[in-house]
XYZ file of C-alpha atoms in Angstrom:
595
model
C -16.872 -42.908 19.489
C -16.765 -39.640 21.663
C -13.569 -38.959 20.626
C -14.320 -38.871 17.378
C -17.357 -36.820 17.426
C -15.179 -34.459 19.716
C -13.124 -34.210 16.794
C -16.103 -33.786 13.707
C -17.441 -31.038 16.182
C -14.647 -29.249 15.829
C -14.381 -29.422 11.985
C -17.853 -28.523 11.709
C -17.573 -25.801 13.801
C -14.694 -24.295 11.838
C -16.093 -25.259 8.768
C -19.402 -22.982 9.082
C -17.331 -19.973 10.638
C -15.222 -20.538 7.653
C -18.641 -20.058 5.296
C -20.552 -17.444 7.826
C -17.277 -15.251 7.816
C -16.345 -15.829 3.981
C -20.081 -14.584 3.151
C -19.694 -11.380 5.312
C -16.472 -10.127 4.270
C -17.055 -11.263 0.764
C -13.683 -12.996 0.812
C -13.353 -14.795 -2.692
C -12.761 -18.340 -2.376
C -9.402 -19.774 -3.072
C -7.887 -15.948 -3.483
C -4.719 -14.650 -1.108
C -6.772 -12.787 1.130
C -9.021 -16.105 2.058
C -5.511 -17.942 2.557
C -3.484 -15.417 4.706
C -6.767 -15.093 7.249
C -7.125 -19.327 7.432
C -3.095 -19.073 8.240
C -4.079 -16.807 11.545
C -7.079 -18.913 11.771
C -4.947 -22.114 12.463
C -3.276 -20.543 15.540
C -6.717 -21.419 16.801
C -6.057 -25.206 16.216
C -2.623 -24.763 17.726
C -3.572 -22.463 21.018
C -6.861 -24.106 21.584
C -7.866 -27.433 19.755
C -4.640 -29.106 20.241
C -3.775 -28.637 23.778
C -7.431 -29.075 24.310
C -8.131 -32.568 22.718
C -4.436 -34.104 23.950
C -3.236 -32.775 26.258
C -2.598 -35.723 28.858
C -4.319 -38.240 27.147
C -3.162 -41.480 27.314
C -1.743 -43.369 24.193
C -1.740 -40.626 22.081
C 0.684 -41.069 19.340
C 2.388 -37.743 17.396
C 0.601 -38.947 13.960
C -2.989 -38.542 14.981
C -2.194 -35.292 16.405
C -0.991 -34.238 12.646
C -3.619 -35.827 11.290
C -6.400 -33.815 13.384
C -4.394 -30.545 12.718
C -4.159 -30.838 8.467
C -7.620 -31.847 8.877
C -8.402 -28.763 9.190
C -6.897 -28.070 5.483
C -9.629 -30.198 4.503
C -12.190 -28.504 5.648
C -10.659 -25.165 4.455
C -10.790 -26.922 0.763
C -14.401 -27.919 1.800
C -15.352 -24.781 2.795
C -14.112 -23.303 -0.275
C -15.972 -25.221 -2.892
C -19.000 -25.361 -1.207
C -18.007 -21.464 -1.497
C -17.616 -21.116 -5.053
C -20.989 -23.559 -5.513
C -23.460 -21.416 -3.581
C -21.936 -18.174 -2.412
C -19.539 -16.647 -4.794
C -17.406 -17.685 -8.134
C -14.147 -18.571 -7.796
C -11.312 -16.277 -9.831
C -9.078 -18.849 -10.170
C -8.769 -22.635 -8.290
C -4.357 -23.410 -9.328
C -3.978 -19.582 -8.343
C -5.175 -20.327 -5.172
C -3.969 -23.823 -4.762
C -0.681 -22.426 -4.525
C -1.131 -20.470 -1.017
C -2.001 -23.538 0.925
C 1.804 -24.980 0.440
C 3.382 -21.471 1.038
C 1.146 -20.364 3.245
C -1.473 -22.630 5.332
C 0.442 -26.236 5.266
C 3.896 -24.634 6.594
C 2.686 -22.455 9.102
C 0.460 -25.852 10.589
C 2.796 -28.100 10.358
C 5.279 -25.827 12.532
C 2.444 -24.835 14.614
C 1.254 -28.819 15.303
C 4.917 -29.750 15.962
C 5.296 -27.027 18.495
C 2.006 -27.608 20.095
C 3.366 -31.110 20.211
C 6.468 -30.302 21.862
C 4.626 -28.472 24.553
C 2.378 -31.138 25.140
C 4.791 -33.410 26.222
C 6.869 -31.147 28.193
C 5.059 -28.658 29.945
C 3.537 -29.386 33.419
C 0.282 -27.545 33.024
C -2.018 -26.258 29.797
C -1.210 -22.526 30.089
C 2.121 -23.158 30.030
C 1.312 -23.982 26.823
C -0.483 -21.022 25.569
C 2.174 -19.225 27.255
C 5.050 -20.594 25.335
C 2.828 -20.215 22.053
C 2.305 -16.693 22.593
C 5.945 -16.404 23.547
C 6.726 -17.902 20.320
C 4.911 -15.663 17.971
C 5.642 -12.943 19.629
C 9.196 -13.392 19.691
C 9.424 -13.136 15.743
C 6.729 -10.666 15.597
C 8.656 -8.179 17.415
C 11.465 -8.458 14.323
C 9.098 -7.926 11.769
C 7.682 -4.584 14.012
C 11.225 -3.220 13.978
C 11.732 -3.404 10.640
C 8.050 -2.417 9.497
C 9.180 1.146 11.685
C 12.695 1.494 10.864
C 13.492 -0.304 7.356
C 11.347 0.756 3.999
C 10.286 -2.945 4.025
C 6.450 -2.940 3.923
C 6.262 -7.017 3.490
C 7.089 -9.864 5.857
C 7.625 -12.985 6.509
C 6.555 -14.526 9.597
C 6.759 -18.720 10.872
C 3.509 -18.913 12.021
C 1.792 -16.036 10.787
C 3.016 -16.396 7.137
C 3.833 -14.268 4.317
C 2.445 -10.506 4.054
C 3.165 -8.877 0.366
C 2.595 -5.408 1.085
C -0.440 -3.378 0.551
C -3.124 -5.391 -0.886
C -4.207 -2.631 -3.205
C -1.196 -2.954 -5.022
C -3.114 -5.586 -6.561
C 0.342 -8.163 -7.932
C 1.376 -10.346 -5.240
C 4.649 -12.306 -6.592
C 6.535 -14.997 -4.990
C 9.716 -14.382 -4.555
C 12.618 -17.120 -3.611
C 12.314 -15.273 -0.446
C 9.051 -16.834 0.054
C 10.148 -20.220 -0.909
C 12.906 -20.209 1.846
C 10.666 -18.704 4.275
C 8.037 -21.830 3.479
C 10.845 -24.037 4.145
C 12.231 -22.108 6.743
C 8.752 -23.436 8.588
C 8.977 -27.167 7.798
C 12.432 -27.455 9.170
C 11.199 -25.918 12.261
C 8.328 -27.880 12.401
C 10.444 -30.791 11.534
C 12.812 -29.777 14.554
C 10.245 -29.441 17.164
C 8.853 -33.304 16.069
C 12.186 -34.734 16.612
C 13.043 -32.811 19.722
C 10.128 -34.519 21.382
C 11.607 -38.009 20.815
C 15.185 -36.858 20.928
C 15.520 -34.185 24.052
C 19.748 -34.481 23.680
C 18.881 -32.527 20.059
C 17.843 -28.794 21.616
C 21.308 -27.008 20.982
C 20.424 -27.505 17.693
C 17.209 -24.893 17.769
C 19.954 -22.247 17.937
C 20.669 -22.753 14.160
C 17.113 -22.196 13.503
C 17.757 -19.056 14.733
C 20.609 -17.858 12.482
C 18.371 -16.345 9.340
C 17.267 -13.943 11.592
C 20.736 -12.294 11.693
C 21.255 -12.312 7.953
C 17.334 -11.477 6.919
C 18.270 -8.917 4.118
C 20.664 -11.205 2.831
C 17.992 -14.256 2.662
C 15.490 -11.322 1.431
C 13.335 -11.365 3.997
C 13.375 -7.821 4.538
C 15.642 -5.155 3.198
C 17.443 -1.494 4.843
C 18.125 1.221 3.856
C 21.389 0.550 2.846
C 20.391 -2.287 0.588
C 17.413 -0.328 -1.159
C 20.262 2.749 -1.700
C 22.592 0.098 -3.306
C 20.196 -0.751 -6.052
C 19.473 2.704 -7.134
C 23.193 3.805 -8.545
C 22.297 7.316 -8.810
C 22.674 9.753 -5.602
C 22.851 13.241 -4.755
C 22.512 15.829 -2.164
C 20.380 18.988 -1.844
C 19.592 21.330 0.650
C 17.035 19.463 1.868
C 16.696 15.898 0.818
C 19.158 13.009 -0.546
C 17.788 11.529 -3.225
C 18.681 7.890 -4.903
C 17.719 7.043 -8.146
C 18.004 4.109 -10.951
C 18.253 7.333 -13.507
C 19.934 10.542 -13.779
C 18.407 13.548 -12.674
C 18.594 17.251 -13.649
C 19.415 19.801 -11.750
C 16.153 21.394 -12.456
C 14.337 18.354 -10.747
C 16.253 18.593 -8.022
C 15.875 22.212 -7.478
C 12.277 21.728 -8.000
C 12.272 19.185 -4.516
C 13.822 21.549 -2.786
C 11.149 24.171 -3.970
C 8.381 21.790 -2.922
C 9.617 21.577 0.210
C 9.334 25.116 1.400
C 6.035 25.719 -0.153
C 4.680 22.479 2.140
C 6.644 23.673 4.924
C 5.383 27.131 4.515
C 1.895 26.403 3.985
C 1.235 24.023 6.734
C 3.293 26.393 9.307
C 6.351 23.776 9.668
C 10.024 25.249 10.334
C 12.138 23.567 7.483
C 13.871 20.362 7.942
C 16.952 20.061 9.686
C 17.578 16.361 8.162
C 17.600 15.249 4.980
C 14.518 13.774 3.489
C 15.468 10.654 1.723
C 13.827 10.322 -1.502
C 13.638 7.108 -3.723
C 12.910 7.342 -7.220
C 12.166 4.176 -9.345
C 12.030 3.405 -13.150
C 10.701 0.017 -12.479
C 7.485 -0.730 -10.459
C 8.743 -4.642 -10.341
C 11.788 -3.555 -8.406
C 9.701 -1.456 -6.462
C 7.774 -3.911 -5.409
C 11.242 -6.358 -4.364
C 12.636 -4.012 -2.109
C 9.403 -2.117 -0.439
C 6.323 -4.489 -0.734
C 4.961 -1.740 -2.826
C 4.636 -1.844 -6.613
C 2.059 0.992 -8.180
C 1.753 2.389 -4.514
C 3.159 5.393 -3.476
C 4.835 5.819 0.067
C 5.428 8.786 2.278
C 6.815 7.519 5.479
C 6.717 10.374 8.487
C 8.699 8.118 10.942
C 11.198 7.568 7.857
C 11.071 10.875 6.780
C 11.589 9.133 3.405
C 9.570 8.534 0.001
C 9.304 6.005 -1.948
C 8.328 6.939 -5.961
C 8.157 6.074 -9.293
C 9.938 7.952 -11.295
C 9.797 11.787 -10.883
C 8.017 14.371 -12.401
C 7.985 17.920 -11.551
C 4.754 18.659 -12.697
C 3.023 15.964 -10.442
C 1.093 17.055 -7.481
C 1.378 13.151 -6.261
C 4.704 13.674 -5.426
C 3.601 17.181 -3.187
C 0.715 14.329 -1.520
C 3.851 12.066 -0.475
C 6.496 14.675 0.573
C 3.565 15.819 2.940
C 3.331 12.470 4.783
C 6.820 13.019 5.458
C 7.185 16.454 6.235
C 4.393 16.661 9.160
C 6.288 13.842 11.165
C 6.450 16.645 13.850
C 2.679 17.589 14.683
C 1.575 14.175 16.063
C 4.293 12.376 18.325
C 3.515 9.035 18.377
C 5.283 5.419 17.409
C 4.326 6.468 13.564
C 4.401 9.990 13.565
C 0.956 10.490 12.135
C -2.589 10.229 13.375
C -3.976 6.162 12.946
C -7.198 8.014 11.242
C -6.334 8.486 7.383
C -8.966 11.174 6.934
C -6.310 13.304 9.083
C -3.395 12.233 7.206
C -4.373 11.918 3.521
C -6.789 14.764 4.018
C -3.806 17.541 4.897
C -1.951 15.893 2.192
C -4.816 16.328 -0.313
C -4.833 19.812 0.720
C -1.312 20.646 0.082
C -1.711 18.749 -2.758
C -4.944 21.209 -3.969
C -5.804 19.694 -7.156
C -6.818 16.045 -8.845
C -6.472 16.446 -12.375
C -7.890 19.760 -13.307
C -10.232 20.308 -10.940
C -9.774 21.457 -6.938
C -10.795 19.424 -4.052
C -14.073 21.595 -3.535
C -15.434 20.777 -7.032
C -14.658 16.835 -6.578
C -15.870 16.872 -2.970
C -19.352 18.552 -4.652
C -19.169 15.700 -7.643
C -18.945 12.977 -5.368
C -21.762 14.432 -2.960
C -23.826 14.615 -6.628
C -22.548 11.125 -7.205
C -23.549 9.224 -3.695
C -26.412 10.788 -2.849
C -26.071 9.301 0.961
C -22.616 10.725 1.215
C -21.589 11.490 5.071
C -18.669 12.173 6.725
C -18.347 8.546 8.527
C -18.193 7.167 5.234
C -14.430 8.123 5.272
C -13.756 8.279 8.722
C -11.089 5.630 10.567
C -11.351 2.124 9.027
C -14.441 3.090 6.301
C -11.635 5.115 4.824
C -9.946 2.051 3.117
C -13.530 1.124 1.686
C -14.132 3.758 -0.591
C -13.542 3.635 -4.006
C -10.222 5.303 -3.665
C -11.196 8.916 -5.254
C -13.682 9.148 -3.236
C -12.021 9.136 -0.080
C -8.989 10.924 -1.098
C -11.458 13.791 -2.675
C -13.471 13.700 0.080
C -10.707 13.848 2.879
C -9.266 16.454 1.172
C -12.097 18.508 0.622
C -12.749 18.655 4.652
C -9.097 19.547 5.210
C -9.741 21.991 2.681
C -12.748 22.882 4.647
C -11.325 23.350 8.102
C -8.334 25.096 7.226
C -9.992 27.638 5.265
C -12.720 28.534 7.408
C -10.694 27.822 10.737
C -6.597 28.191 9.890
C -3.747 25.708 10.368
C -3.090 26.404 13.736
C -6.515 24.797 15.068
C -5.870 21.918 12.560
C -2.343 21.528 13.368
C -4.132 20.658 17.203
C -6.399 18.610 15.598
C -4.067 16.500 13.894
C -1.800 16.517 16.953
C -4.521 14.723 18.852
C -6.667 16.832 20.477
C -10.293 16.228 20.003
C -12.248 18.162 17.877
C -14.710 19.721 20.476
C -11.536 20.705 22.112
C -10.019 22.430 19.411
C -13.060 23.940 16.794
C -15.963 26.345 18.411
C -18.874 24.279 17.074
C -19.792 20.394 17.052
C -18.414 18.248 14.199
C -22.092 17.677 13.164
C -22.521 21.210 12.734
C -19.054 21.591 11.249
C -20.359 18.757 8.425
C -23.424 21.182 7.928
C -21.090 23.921 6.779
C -19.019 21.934 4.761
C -21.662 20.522 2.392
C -23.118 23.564 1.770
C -19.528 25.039 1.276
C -19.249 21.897 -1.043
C -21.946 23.031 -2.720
C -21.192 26.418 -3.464
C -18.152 24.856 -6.232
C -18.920 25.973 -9.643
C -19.763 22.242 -11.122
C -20.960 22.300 -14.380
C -22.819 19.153 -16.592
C -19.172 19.340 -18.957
C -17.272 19.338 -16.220
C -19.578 16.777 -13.916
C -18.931 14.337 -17.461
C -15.715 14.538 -17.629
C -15.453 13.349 -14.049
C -17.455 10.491 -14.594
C -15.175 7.879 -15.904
C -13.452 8.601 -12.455
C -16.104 8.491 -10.022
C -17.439 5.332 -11.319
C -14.501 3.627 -10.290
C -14.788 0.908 -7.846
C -13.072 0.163 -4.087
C -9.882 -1.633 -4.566
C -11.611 -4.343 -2.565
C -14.775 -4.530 -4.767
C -12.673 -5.307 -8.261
C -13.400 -8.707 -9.185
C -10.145 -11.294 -8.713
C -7.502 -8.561 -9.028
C -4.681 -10.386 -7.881
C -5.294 -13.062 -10.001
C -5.432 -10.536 -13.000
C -2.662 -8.575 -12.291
C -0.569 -11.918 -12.065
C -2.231 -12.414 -15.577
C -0.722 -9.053 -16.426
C 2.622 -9.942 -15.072
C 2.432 -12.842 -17.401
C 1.583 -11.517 -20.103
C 4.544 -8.875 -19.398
C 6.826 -11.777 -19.879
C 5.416 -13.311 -22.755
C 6.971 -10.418 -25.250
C 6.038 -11.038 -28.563
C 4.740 -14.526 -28.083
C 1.404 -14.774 -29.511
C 0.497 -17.502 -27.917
C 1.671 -17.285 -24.568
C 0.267 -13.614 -24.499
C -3.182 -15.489 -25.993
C -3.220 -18.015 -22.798
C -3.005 -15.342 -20.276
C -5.212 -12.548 -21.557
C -8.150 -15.551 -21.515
C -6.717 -16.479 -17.873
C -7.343 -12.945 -17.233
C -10.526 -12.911 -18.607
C -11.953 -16.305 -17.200
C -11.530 -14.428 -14.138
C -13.753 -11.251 -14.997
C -15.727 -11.845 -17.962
C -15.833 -8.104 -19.007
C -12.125 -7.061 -17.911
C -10.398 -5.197 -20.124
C -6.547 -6.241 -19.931
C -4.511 -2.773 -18.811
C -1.191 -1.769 -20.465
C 0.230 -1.778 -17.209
C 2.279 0.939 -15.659
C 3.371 3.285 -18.403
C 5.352 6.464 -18.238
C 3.223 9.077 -19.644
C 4.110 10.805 -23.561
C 4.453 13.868 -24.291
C 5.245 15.094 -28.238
C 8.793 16.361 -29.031
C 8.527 20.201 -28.974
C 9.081 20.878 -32.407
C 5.874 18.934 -33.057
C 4.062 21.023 -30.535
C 5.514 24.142 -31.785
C 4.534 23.648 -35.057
C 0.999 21.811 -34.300
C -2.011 24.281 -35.490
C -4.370 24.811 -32.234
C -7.075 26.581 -33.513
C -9.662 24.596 -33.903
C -8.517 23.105 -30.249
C -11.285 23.678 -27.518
C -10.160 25.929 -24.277
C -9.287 22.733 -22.790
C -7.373 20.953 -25.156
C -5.460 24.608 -25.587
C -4.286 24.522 -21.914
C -3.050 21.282 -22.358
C -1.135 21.830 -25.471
C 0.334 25.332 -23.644
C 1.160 22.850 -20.912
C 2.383 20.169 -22.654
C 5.225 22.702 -24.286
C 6.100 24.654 -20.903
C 6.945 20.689 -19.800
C 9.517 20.350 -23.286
C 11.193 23.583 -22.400
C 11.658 22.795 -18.574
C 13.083 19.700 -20.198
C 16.010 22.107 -21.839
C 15.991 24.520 -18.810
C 14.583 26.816 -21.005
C 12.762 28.054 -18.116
C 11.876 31.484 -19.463
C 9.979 29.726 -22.495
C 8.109 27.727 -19.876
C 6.992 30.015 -17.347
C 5.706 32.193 -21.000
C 3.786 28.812 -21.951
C 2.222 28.418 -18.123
C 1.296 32.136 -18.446
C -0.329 31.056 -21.461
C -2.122 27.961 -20.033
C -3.362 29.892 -16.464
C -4.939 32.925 -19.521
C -7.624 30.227 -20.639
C -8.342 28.084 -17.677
C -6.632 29.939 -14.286
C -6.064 27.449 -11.955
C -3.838 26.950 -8.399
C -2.185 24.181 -9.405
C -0.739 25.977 -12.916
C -0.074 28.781 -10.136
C 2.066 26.972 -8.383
C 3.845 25.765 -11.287
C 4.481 29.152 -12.006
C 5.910 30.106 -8.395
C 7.970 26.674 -8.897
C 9.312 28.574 -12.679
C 10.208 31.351 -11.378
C 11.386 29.791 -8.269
C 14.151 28.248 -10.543
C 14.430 31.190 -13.233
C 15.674 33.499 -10.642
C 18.335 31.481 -9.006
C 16.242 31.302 -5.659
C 17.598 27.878 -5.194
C 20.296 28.713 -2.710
C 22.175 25.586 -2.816
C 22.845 23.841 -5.853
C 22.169 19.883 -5.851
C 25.525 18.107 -5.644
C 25.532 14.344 -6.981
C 27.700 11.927 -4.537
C 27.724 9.059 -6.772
C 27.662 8.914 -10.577
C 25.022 6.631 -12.602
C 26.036 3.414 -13.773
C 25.318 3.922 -17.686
């Protein structure tokens, strides 16, 4: 009878930290996120529980051991409905359902085995832990390489389970890599069981090994050679190599190169000396296959390498990523950037200058208007990632901004490098803040342009959308339905059983632009000042498209007389940059596209 209330005391301990913690973190029931944390949560069962309840206990047979661990699967299912009853609704229960086979069940049953193994053949409990640690430490340190030197941004793990990628990229598929991986974990688990009864049988753990040599092959991560394979299209500049799924012109090319310098130049960095490795993707899906990132973005600074959808010259995003990768040098560390993201997405809002239309000093003074208890610490180290993301990308930047303005690069290139800021600015940060509100607040903001912001700043956190992996799987879905009414029916009310007001997105769409002879010919003069500068704009993009750059660097001329901005001035500088042949070296393509 004590045995078994041992045993209830430990479910019911697990069970309300399962409720206590799911209520805190607001950590929808039955979605990925609740799943992946359980998995790590179940190394507690293995570590502790196990050796804890059994260890030396006499007639203790392997099946009640198994039986106590995927207990604990039952009280995750309890926890979760009891969940979705009083604490929050559930998106979807047979979207869920799914992560307990590929995630929790494997990872415990190869956890139980081992923990079984141990049992019987280690002299004293922290042996035990040791070997445990040992064990998930040993794979760990594979997926750590190739998280630093591969552009995987997934992995899978025995134990630990299967990571997609950055969770804002809100589709999490499951690949066949994922299936192997799951099974991967039974027949270790399986292993370990019959190594207990079988000793003469070890040898064979060797062969358990051998998918750790070929783990691109299986999928389980990829390099760089495998990721360059898949885009057909490469070529060489002066200062990157690019690979692409689609021909590129010249122009474009050019264009990196011109980018380049201007970062280089205005964040005082000597040019590069390597290549930066650019990728450039048609297709978010394959994106997402080879990086772990599908809508996402990547600059990598210990890569030196970016990872993109498509390419446009005209878009300051790609200026934000090259950054990442271009300041490698001022903070020498394992990553080659500062851990704090206000440091690193701030200097690359800065070279960046502009979201949409508007500078980082007019969004910085929107958002203040907008969150009226706006502080710095709101975006600084982990609160960063909790922001609705304009709002911590506008804000960062606008600091950056800030602090570079008022103080230069050179104390901000210290700053970044790792010195503190008392050490490095002449007043305290609070007192820095001061100045930078009312700076902030010196932005010409009027009610239009406040309006037009609106739509953006009323955007929620990644983290605060309602089910969105559940949704964008909907998406995905609904992707693959084509023109079938029906199927396309099903999965736009799957989608909206799991937010009641969601709207279902197009999905990831290349933006259109009219042919030029329809802009040419299109009568602008009943067009506001706004919608002028975009039509100017819109033609200076069809020229560039014809290397016509004379016509376009006329239209941006045009565009910068209504509304002058920075960002149409550097598209000018980039114009002219390519008008008068001050590309030095021209691009040279190493391998032709597959058409």
């Amino acid at each position: 009878m004590s045995k078994c209330k041992t045993i209830y005391f430990d479910y019911t301990l697990v069970l309300i930290y399962s409720i206590v913690s799911q209520k805190s973190f607001s950590i929808t029931p039955w979605s990925f996120e609740d799943h992946f944390i359980w998995t790590q949560l179940l190394h507690l069962v293995a570590f502790v529980f196990i050796p804890l309840r059994f260890y030396k206990k006499a007639g203790v047979s392997p099946h009640q051991v198994y039986r106590y661990a995927f207990g604990f699967l039952i009280v995750h299912a309890v926890s979760q409905f009891i969940s979705s009853l009083f604490l929050m609704p559930t998106c979807s229960f047979w979207y869920g359902l799914r992560w307990y086979f590929l995630l929790e069940a494997p990872s415990l049953f190869l956890l139980t085995s081992l923990s079984l193994f141990l049992i019987q053949h280690c002299s004293r409990r922290r042996y035990i832990y040791l070997w445990l640690i040992c064990f998930v430490t040993f794979f760990g340190l594979f997926i750590v390489y190739d998280l630093l030197e591969t552009p995987t941004l997934f992995f899978f793990h025995p134990s630990i389970g299967y990571y997609p990628g950055p969770l804002y990229d809100h589709w999490i598929p499951i690949p066949r890599s994922l299936i192997f991986a799951s099974l991967w974990s039974v027949v270790a688990g399986i292993f370990f069981y019959m190594w207990t009864r079988k000793r003469q049988i070890g040898f064979l753990g060797f062969i358990l090994l051998l998918p750790l040599l070929i783990r691109s092959t299986l999928g389980l991560h990829q390099t760089h050679q495998t990721v360059q394979s898949a885009l057909p299209s490469h070529y060489t500049t002066q200062f990157t190599q690019v690979f692409s799924d689609q021909a590129l012109r010249s122009s474009q090319l050019q264009s990196m190169d011109y980018y380049i310098q201007r970062i280089s130049k205005t964040i005082a960095l000597p040019l590069p000396t390597n290549p930066i490795k650019i990728y450039i993707y048609s297709d978010p899906r394959q994106k997402k296959r080879l990086t772990g990132t599908h809508l996402t973005m990547i600059g990598n600074p210990r890569q030196r390498s970016l990872h993109i959808l498509d390419f446009s010259t005209w878009d300051l995003l790609f200026v934000h990523e090259l950054t990442h990768a271009l300041s490698s040098p001022l903070r020498q560390n394992i990553l080659s950037m500062p851990l704090n993201p206000l440091l690193t997405e701030g200097l690359a809002m800065y070279t960046q200058k502009y979201m949409g239309p508007y500078n980082l000093q007019q969004w910085g003074k929107a958002i203040v208007r907008f969150r009226k208890q706006t502080t710095l610490a709101n975006i600084d180290q982990i609160s960063f990632y909790r922001q609705p993301p304009l709002h911590a990308y506008g804000l960062a930047g606008a600091w950056i901004d800030y602090l570079i303005q008022t103080y230069g690069i050179d104390r901000y290139k210290k700053y970044y490098g790792g010195q503190p800021f008392s050490n490095v600015y002449p007043s305290p940060q609070h007192e820095v803040e001061k100045q930078w509100f009312a700076w902030m607040d010196q932005a010409v903001l009027t009610e239009e342009i406040y309006n037009t912001m609106l739509s953006s700043l009323e955007r929620k956190s990644v983290f605060e959308v309602k089910c969105p992996h559940e949704i964008a799987h909907a998406l995905y879905k609904i992707e693959q339905c084509h023109d079938e009414q029906p199927c396309k029916g099903y999965w736009e009310a799957y989608a909206k059983g799991c937010s009641e007001n969601y709207t279902i997105p197009k999905g990831y769409q290349k933006p259109i632009i009219k042919p030029l002879g329809t802009l040419l010919a299109t009568d602008i003069d009943h067009y506001t000042a706004l919608q002028k500068n975009k039509h100017y704009i819109d033609i200076a993009k069809q020229y560039e498209k014809i290397d016509d750059f004379a016509s376009a660097l006329t239209y941006v001329e045009k565009a910068m007389a209504i509304v002058p901005s920075e960002v149409l001035a550097i598209q000018r500088d980039r114009l002219s940059f390519l008008l008068d042949g001050s590309a030095k070296k021209n691009p040279v393509q190493t391998k032709s596209p597959q058409l």
